[in-house]
Short mmCIF file of C-alpha atoms in Angstrom, two decimals:
data_model
loop_
_atom_site.label_atom_id
_atom_site.label_comp_id
_atom_site.label_asym_id
_atom_site.label_seq_id
_atom_site.Cartn_x
_atom_site.Cartn_y
_atom_site.Cartn_z
CA MET M 377 68.33 -8.09 35.67
CA PRO M 378 64.67 -8.64 36.51
CA GLN M 379 62.97 -11.16 38.76
CA GLU M 380 60.40 -13.62 37.13
CA ILE M 381 58.40 -16.29 38.71
CA VAL M 382 56.61 -18.37 35.67
CA ILE M 383 53.24 -20.17 36.79
CA HIS M 384 52.68 -22.67 34.04
CA PHE M 385 49.66 -24.40 33.44
CA SER M 386 49.87 -27.98 31.73
CA THR M 387 46.15 -28.09 32.00
CA PRO M 388 43.39 -26.06 33.60
CA GLU M 389 43.73 -28.01 36.80
CA GLN M 390 47.49 -28.80 36.88
CA PHE M 391 50.46 -26.31 36.88
CA SER M 392 53.98 -25.91 37.87
CA ILE M 393 55.98 -22.88 39.47
CA ARG M 394 59.52 -21.80 38.03
CA TYR M 395 61.59 -18.98 39.59
CA ASP M 396 64.99 -18.32 37.83
CA ASP M 397 66.77 -15.39 40.05
CA GLY M 398 69.97 -15.81 37.94
CA TYR M 399 71.43 -18.47 40.33
CA ASP M 400 69.10 -21.16 40.50
CA VAL M 401 65.75 -22.58 39.58
CA ASP M 402 63.17 -23.64 41.73
CA LEU M 403 60.54 -25.90 40.19
CA GLU M 404 57.29 -27.42 41.44
CA ASP M 405 55.59 -29.92 39.43
CA ASN M 406 51.99 -31.13 39.12
CA LEU M 407 50.40 -28.61 41.60
CA THR M 408 46.68 -28.63 41.67
CA PHE M 409 44.71 -25.63 40.62
CA ASN M 410 41.24 -25.39 41.61
CA ASN M 411 39.60 -22.04 40.34
CA PRO M 412 38.51 -20.01 43.44
CA LEU M 413 35.92 -17.77 41.22
CA SER M 414 32.58 -19.14 40.35
CA ASP M 415 30.51 -18.02 37.34
CA GLU M 416 28.31 -15.88 39.53
CA VAL M 417 31.61 -14.01 40.22
CA TYR M 418 32.28 -13.52 36.50
CA GLN M 419 28.92 -12.29 36.26
CA ASP M 420 29.10 -9.89 39.11
CA ILE M 421 32.08 -8.20 37.56
CA ARG M 422 30.55 -8.09 34.05
CA TRP M 423 27.55 -6.32 35.50
CA TYR M 424 29.77 -3.97 37.44
CA LEU M 425 31.94 -3.02 34.89
CA GLU M 426 29.43 -3.04 31.89
CA THR M 427 25.75 -2.30 33.27
CA TYR M 428 26.32 -0.18 36.45
CA SER M 429 29.08 1.92 34.83
CA SER M 430 27.14 3.18 31.81
CA GLY M 431 23.39 2.54 32.51
CA TYR M 432 21.77 6.35 32.12
CA ILE M 433 18.07 5.42 32.20
CA ALA M 434 17.67 3.82 35.69
CA GLU M 435 19.26 5.12 38.82
CA PRO M 436 22.32 3.03 39.61
CA ASP M 437 22.26 0.09 42.47
CA VAL M 438 25.01 1.89 44.51
CA ASN M 439 24.76 -0.94 47.20
CA ALA M 440 25.12 -3.82 45.01
CA ALA M 441 28.15 -2.09 43.07
CA LYS M 442 29.76 -1.16 46.49
CA HIS M 443 29.48 -4.80 47.58
CA ILE M 444 31.17 -5.90 44.36
CA GLU M 445 33.97 -3.56 45.25
CA LYS M 446 34.45 -4.95 48.56
CA GLN M 447 34.65 -8.59 47.07
CA LEU M 448 37.39 -7.63 44.65
CA PRO M 449 40.41 -7.81 47.06
CA ARG M 450 39.02 -11.04 48.43
CA TRP M 451 38.82 -12.34 44.98
CA GLY M 452 42.25 -11.30 44.62
CA GLU M 453 43.73 -13.06 47.80
CA LYS M 454 41.73 -16.34 46.45
CA LEU M 455 43.47 -16.49 43.41
CA PHE M 456 46.66 -15.92 45.11
CA GLU M 457 46.05 -18.67 47.59
CA ALA M 458 44.94 -21.06 44.69
CA VAL M 459 48.57 -20.81 43.33
CA PHE M 460 50.72 -20.11 46.66
CA SER M 461 48.75 -22.02 48.92
CA THR M 462 49.02 -21.03 52.83
CA ASN M 463 49.26 -24.76 53.25
CA ASP M 464 52.27 -25.19 51.01
CA TYR M 465 55.54 -24.04 52.58
CA THR M 466 57.46 -24.72 49.39
CA ALA M 467 55.31 -22.33 47.24
CA GLN M 468 55.12 -19.74 50.11
CA SER M 469 58.83 -19.91 50.67
CA LEU M 470 59.39 -19.51 46.91
CA PHE M 471 57.34 -16.31 46.65
CA HIS M 472 58.89 -14.82 49.90
CA LYS M 473 62.39 -15.20 48.41
CA PHE M 474 60.86 -13.71 45.10
CA GLN M 475 59.41 -10.57 46.93
CA THR M 476 62.66 -9.79 48.86
CA LYS M 477 64.26 -8.95 45.56
CA GLN M 478 64.60 -4.90 45.23
CA LYS M 479 64.50 -5.24 41.40
CA LYS M 480 62.16 -5.22 38.56
CA ARG M 481 59.60 -8.34 39.35
CA TYR M 482 57.17 -10.26 37.03
CA ILE M 483 54.97 -13.17 37.44
CA THR M 484 53.87 -14.68 34.21
CA ILE M 485 50.87 -16.78 33.67
CA SER M 486 51.84 -19.38 31.21
CA ALA M 487 49.09 -21.32 29.32
CA VAL M 488 47.34 -22.31 26.37
CA HIS M 489 43.85 -23.08 27.87
CA PRO M 490 41.44 -19.97 27.74
CA ASP M 491 39.70 -20.80 30.94
CA ILE M 492 43.20 -19.57 32.76
CA LEU M 493 44.36 -16.86 30.53
CA SER M 494 40.48 -15.13 30.91
CA LEU M 495 40.77 -15.37 34.85
CA PRO M 496 41.50 -11.59 35.94
CA TRP M 497 45.31 -12.46 37.39
CA GLU M 498 45.57 -8.45 37.82
CA LEU M 499 43.56 -8.55 40.95
CA LEU M 500 46.37 -10.95 42.70
CA LYS M 501 46.67 -9.80 46.35
CA GLU M 502 48.79 -11.45 49.04
CA PRO M 503 46.43 -12.12 52.09
CA ASN M 504 46.48 -9.25 54.15
CA GLY M 505 48.55 -7.32 51.96
CA VAL M 506 48.26 -5.21 48.87
CA TYR M 507 47.59 -5.57 45.11
CA LEU M 508 50.88 -7.15 43.84
CA PHE M 509 51.16 -4.28 41.14
CA ASN M 510 51.02 -1.78 44.30
CA LYS M 511 53.92 -3.09 45.69
CA LYS M 512 57.57 -1.51 45.76
CA PRO M 513 59.14 -2.44 43.71
CA ARG M 514 56.10 -3.25 41.95
CA ILE M 515 54.95 -6.88 40.80
CA ALA M 516 53.94 -6.51 37.34
CA ILE M 517 51.28 -9.16 35.86
CA ARG M 518 51.79 -10.54 32.53
CA ARG M 519 50.33 -13.42 30.22
CA SER M 520 52.07 -15.74 27.68
CA LEU M 521 50.52 -18.06 25.07
CA ILE M 522 52.13 -21.02 25.05
CA THR M 523 51.81 -22.96 21.74
CA ASP M 524 53.98 -24.91 19.41
CA LYS M 525 52.04 -22.96 16.36
CA ILE M 526 53.04 -19.62 17.37
CA CYS M 527 55.36 -17.41 15.15
CA ALA M 528 58.43 -16.03 16.51
CA PRO M 529 57.85 -12.15 16.91
CA HIS M 530 59.92 -9.94 15.04
CA GLN M 531 62.76 -7.60 17.05
CA VAL M 532 61.48 -4.44 17.88
CA LYS M 533 63.81 -1.41 17.91
CA ALA M 534 63.84 1.81 19.69
CA LYS M 535 62.84 4.54 17.52
CA LYS M 536 63.02 8.49 17.79
CA ILE M 537 59.20 8.88 16.09
CA ILE M 538 56.64 6.02 16.54
CA ARG M 539 53.71 5.88 13.83
CA LEU M 540 50.55 5.02 15.38
CA LEU M 541 47.65 4.20 12.82
CA PHE M 542 43.69 4.50 14.12
CA VAL M 543 41.33 2.47 12.41
CA VAL M 544 37.95 4.12 13.74
CA SER M 545 35.17 1.71 12.40
CA ARG M 546 31.64 2.43 12.61
CA PRO M 547 29.73 0.42 10.23
CA LYS M 548 25.99 0.85 9.98
CA GLY M 549 23.72 -0.85 12.06
CA ALA M 550 26.39 -1.75 14.62
CA GLY M 551 25.39 0.05 17.40
CA PHE M 552 26.51 3.80 18.39
CA ILE M 553 30.26 4.36 19.59
CA ASP M 554 31.26 8.02 19.41
CA PRO M 555 33.72 7.94 16.75
CA ARG M 556 35.54 10.88 18.33
CA ARG M 557 36.18 9.69 21.44
CA GLU M 558 39.35 7.58 21.55
CA ALA M 559 41.23 9.53 18.87
CA GLN M 560 40.33 12.75 20.89
CA ALA M 561 41.83 11.38 24.19
CA VAL M 562 44.85 10.26 22.36
CA LEU M 563 45.76 13.73 20.55
CA ALA M 564 44.57 15.56 23.68
CA ALA M 565 47.64 13.59 25.66
CA LEU M 566 49.79 14.06 23.13
CA GLU M 567 49.05 17.74 22.71
CA LYS M 568 48.90 18.65 26.74
CA GLN M 569 52.14 16.93 27.30
CA LYS M 570 53.91 18.66 24.29
CA ILE M 571 54.70 15.19 22.72
CA ASN M 572 55.92 15.16 19.47
CA GLN M 573 57.56 11.47 19.48
CA ILE M 574 54.32 10.00 18.18
CA GLU M 575 52.77 10.62 14.66
CA VAL M 576 49.04 9.96 14.57
CA GLU M 577 47.32 8.63 11.15
CA PHE M 578 44.19 8.12 10.36
CA LEU M 579 42.94 4.88 8.05
CA ALA M 580 40.90 6.91 5.34
CA GLN M 581 37.85 4.55 5.57
CA ALA M 582 38.00 1.53 7.93
CA THR M 583 38.06 -1.50 5.30
CA PHE M 584 40.08 -4.53 5.98
CA ASP M 585 41.71 -4.16 2.46
CA GLY M 586 42.56 -0.29 3.22
CA LEU M 587 44.17 -1.82 6.33
CA VAL M 588 46.21 -4.31 4.69
CA ASN M 589 47.27 -2.07 1.63
CA ARG M 590 48.31 0.63 4.24
CA LEU M 591 50.57 -1.40 6.22
CA GLY M 592 51.98 -2.69 3.00
CA ASN M 593 52.72 0.31 1.34
CA GLU M 594 56.50 0.75 1.41
CA ASP M 595 56.24 4.53 -0.10
CA LEU M 596 54.65 5.71 3.14
CA PRO M 597 56.30 5.86 6.79
CA ALA M 598 56.11 2.24 8.19
CA ILE M 599 53.31 2.07 11.13
CA ASP M 600 54.39 0.97 14.55
CA ILE M 601 50.89 0.61 16.33
CA VAL M 602 47.64 -0.41 14.97
CA HIS M 603 44.79 1.28 17.36
CA PHE M 604 41.43 -0.50 16.36
CA ASP M 605 38.03 1.41 17.71
CA GLY M 606 35.31 -0.46 17.08
CA HIS M 607 33.30 -3.37 17.78
CA GLY M 608 34.35 -7.01 18.15
CA VAL M 609 31.89 -10.24 18.87
CA PHE M 610 33.11 -13.62 19.87
CA ASP M 611 31.03 -16.33 18.19
CA SER M 612 30.67 -19.78 20.22
CA SER M 613 28.47 -21.18 17.50
CA GLY M 614 30.20 -20.35 14.39
CA GLN M 615 27.04 -19.27 12.99
CA LEU M 616 29.08 -15.86 12.20
CA ALA M 617 31.06 -17.62 9.70
CA ALA M 618 29.17 -17.40 6.88
CA GLN M 619 28.61 -14.03 7.21
CA SER M 620 32.36 -13.17 7.15
CA VAL M 621 34.44 -11.40 4.49
CA ASP M 622 36.82 -14.07 4.84
CA SER M 623 34.20 -17.30 4.88
CA LYS M 624 35.28 -18.45 1.23
CA TRP M 625 39.07 -18.56 2.30
CA ALA M 626 38.20 -20.04 5.41
CA LYS M 627 36.20 -22.88 4.00
CA LYS M 628 38.74 -23.54 1.35
CA ALA M 629 41.74 -23.32 4.21
CA GLY M 630 39.72 -25.82 6.52
CA ALA M 631 39.62 -23.26 8.89
CA GLU M 632 37.74 -23.57 12.61
CA THR M 633 34.48 -21.43 12.57
CA ALA M 634 33.27 -22.05 16.13
CA ASN M 635 34.72 -20.24 19.07
CA MET M 636 35.96 -17.49 16.89
CA GLY M 637 36.37 -13.87 17.39
CA TYR M 638 35.97 -11.07 14.92
CA LEU M 639 36.36 -7.55 14.39
CA LEU M 640 33.79 -5.42 12.40
CA PHE M 641 35.30 -3.36 9.77
CA GLU M 642 33.35 -1.47 7.21
CA ASP M 643 32.83 -2.38 3.30
CA ASP M 644 33.12 -0.18 0.66
CA LYS M 645 29.41 1.21 1.49
CA GLY M 646 29.98 1.58 5.05
CA ASP M 647 27.95 -1.63 5.97
CA LYS M 648 29.08 -3.91 8.19
CA ALA M 649 32.11 -6.48 7.34
CA LEU M 650 33.06 -9.32 9.64
CA VAL M 651 36.81 -10.12 9.64
CA SER M 652 37.78 -13.29 11.65
CA ALA M 653 40.50 -13.61 13.84
CA GLN M 654 41.87 -16.21 11.71
CA MET M 655 42.23 -13.65 8.73
CA LEU M 656 43.35 -11.02 10.91
CA GLY M 657 46.58 -13.20 11.99
CA GLU M 658 47.19 -14.58 8.62
CA MET M 659 47.27 -11.08 6.95
CA LEU M 660 48.99 -9.13 9.94
CA ASN M 661 51.81 -11.76 10.19
CA GLN M 662 55.27 -10.28 9.53
CA GLN M 663 53.97 -6.77 8.83
CA ASN M 664 56.26 -5.50 11.59
CA ILE M 665 53.71 -3.89 13.83
CA SER M 666 55.42 -3.30 17.33
CA MET M 667 51.83 -3.32 18.82
CA MET M 668 48.28 -3.64 18.27
CA VAL M 669 45.59 -2.18 20.45
CA LEU M 670 42.14 -3.72 20.36
CA SER M 671 39.45 -1.48 21.84
CA ALA M 672 36.49 -3.36 20.93
CA CYS M 673 33.75 -5.31 22.92
CA GLN M 674 34.75 -8.82 23.80
CA SER M 675 37.97 -8.34 21.76
CA SER M 676 39.96 -10.50 24.31
CA LYS M 677 36.88 -13.03 25.06
CA GLN M 678 38.04 -16.53 24.74
CA ALA M 679 36.28 -19.84 24.87
CA GLY M 680 36.74 -23.33 23.70
CA ASP M 681 39.86 -25.53 23.64
CA GLU M 682 41.82 -23.27 21.32
CA ALA M 683 42.52 -20.51 23.03
CA LEU M 684 44.40 -18.92 19.47
CA ASN M 685 40.55 -18.46 18.21
CA SER M 686 40.10 -15.06 19.97
CA VAL M 687 41.29 -12.23 18.24
CA ALA M 688 43.99 -10.97 20.69
CA ALA M 689 45.57 -14.26 21.03
CA ARG M 690 45.59 -14.80 17.09
CA LEU M 691 47.69 -11.70 16.71
CA VAL M 692 49.78 -13.09 19.29
CA HIS M 693 50.24 -16.30 17.25
CA ALA M 694 50.59 -14.22 14.06
CA GLY M 695 54.00 -12.60 15.56
CA ILE M 696 52.99 -9.36 16.85
CA PRO M 697 55.02 -8.70 20.06
CA SER M 698 52.30 -6.92 22.09
CA VAL M 699 48.70 -6.94 22.06
CA LEU M 700 46.42 -4.87 24.57
CA ALA M 701 42.91 -5.77 24.53
CA ILE M 702 40.05 -4.58 26.79
CA SER M 703 38.56 -7.52 28.28
CA TYR M 704 35.39 -5.99 29.04
CA SER M 705 32.82 -3.56 27.28
CA ALA M 706 34.81 -0.33 29.11
CA SER M 707 32.55 2.99 29.68
CA VAL M 708 33.36 5.64 27.90
CA SER M 709 35.03 7.54 30.39
CA THR M 710 37.43 4.62 31.42
CA THR M 711 38.45 4.55 27.80
CA LEU M 712 38.83 8.22 27.74
CA LEU M 713 41.30 7.79 31.01
CA LEU M 714 43.00 4.70 29.73
CA PHE M 715 44.46 5.69 26.63
CA TYR M 716 44.96 9.49 27.62
CA GLU M 717 47.45 8.10 30.29
CA PHE M 718 48.96 5.05 28.24
CA TYR M 719 49.93 6.69 25.18
CA GLY M 720 51.14 9.48 27.11
CA GLN M 721 53.32 7.31 29.03
CA LEU M 722 54.43 5.65 25.86
CA ALA M 723 55.49 8.85 24.29
CA ASN M 724 57.71 9.75 27.55
CA GLY M 725 59.91 6.62 26.63
CA LYS M 726 58.30 3.89 28.87
CA LEU M 727 58.28 0.29 27.17
CA VAL M 728 54.83 -1.16 26.77
CA GLY M 729 54.72 -2.99 29.64
CA GLU M 730 55.68 -0.48 32.01
CA ALA M 731 53.23 2.20 30.52
CA LEU M 732 50.27 -0.20 31.19
CA GLU M 733 51.27 -0.74 34.70
CA ASN M 734 51.67 3.09 35.43
CA THR M 735 48.06 3.34 33.42
CA ARG M 736 46.58 0.62 35.72
CA ARG M 737 48.17 2.55 38.99
CA TYR M 738 46.57 5.81 37.58
CA LEU M 739 43.21 4.28 37.07
CA PHE M 740 43.29 2.73 40.70
CA GLN M 741 43.91 5.82 42.11
CA HIS M 742 41.37 8.08 40.10
CA THR M 743 37.95 6.43 40.40
CA GLU M 744 36.05 9.31 39.42
CA ARG M 745 34.11 8.05 36.40
CA ARG M 746 30.75 10.40 35.23
CA GLN M 747 28.16 12.61 36.90
CA GLY M 748 24.63 12.26 36.45
CA HIS M 749 21.04 13.35 37.58
CA TYR M 750 18.38 11.60 38.92
CA GLY M 751 15.35 13.79 39.74
CA GLU M 752 17.13 16.66 41.49
CA ARG M 753 19.46 14.58 43.08
CA GLU M 754 23.14 14.95 41.33
CA PHE M 755 25.40 11.56 41.72
CA GLU M 756 29.21 11.21 40.78
CA LEU M 757 29.70 7.63 39.86
CA HIS M 758 33.24 6.04 41.19
CA LEU M 759 34.56 2.82 39.61
CA GLN M 760 37.35 -0.06 40.19
CA ASP M 761 37.98 -0.86 36.83
CA TRP M 762 41.73 -0.72 36.61
CA PHE M 763 42.22 -4.53 36.00
CA ILE M 764 40.39 -4.52 32.63
#
């Protein structure tokens, strides 16, 4: 039986810890949480993952990057101390009891507040120890969205063949992303490992209507995984609502517009078609998709009082059992490595959680991302981006 600690946040400042080891339940109520990561820390992480990793014009600031890399373990320790305080004997003894179990172990962050869900919990690290996901047996970090509005996910059954639908959206004027990179990585992973348990299909044109029609077409094989490869955006002001394809529906339904995530689909002419997270959740509900992958800039970003307004959380709300979203604008090389390893793991029979954990460890061990030239000097860029 897997062992699990649930850290439940009733508010961004109050939490409780529950550990059920199959025999008893330990509960700590109304503990105080002080977020140890400042806005400056978030800015440093974003610069490191998005600017330093992909800058091709100016020479990379290696010294600044190394300084941030050295801070990652400390930030993980601060997060650990914020929930398992070294000054709280009960919390410390609970974690010690938990980590002595030689079984599969999970720490689940349970919350509805975006300020909590968006914290980089993957960095959790015991002081003077290792990152929790590197322990043996490893301790996996999971997030759980708690709300009374959520739809119960459908039951996923084991299948001999998994069907993956790629939605590669490249609308005009949205900024260039190589439309081949992720699909090539996935196809290469399946071919290299001689995997035939995953069948790959491409949506002919990346329109939202096309996606809905394909998922609902009972004459074709059912889709298990939808992989959206394209642009995403998070709108905190609500100004994009009027430009979305579902603006009339949203107005009629009285939908919220501020703090909303959008995916950029194509329209029939190949132009941009903004589709809100709320419409995505409404239309994909009960389509029996087992997993949705969102490889889109800002696709998991959340803000405001309602965590469901992000694309990823809205799809969880719609009852999709698993949603994998990239929390930062990942570099091209990271994207290739991530999906190459993840789908290879999945095709070899690993469950979604274990496949992701193994992928994270792979990125942790293989930090080489790209090579470059500045004048006559060559360099190789390494990156610690396994926690995205």
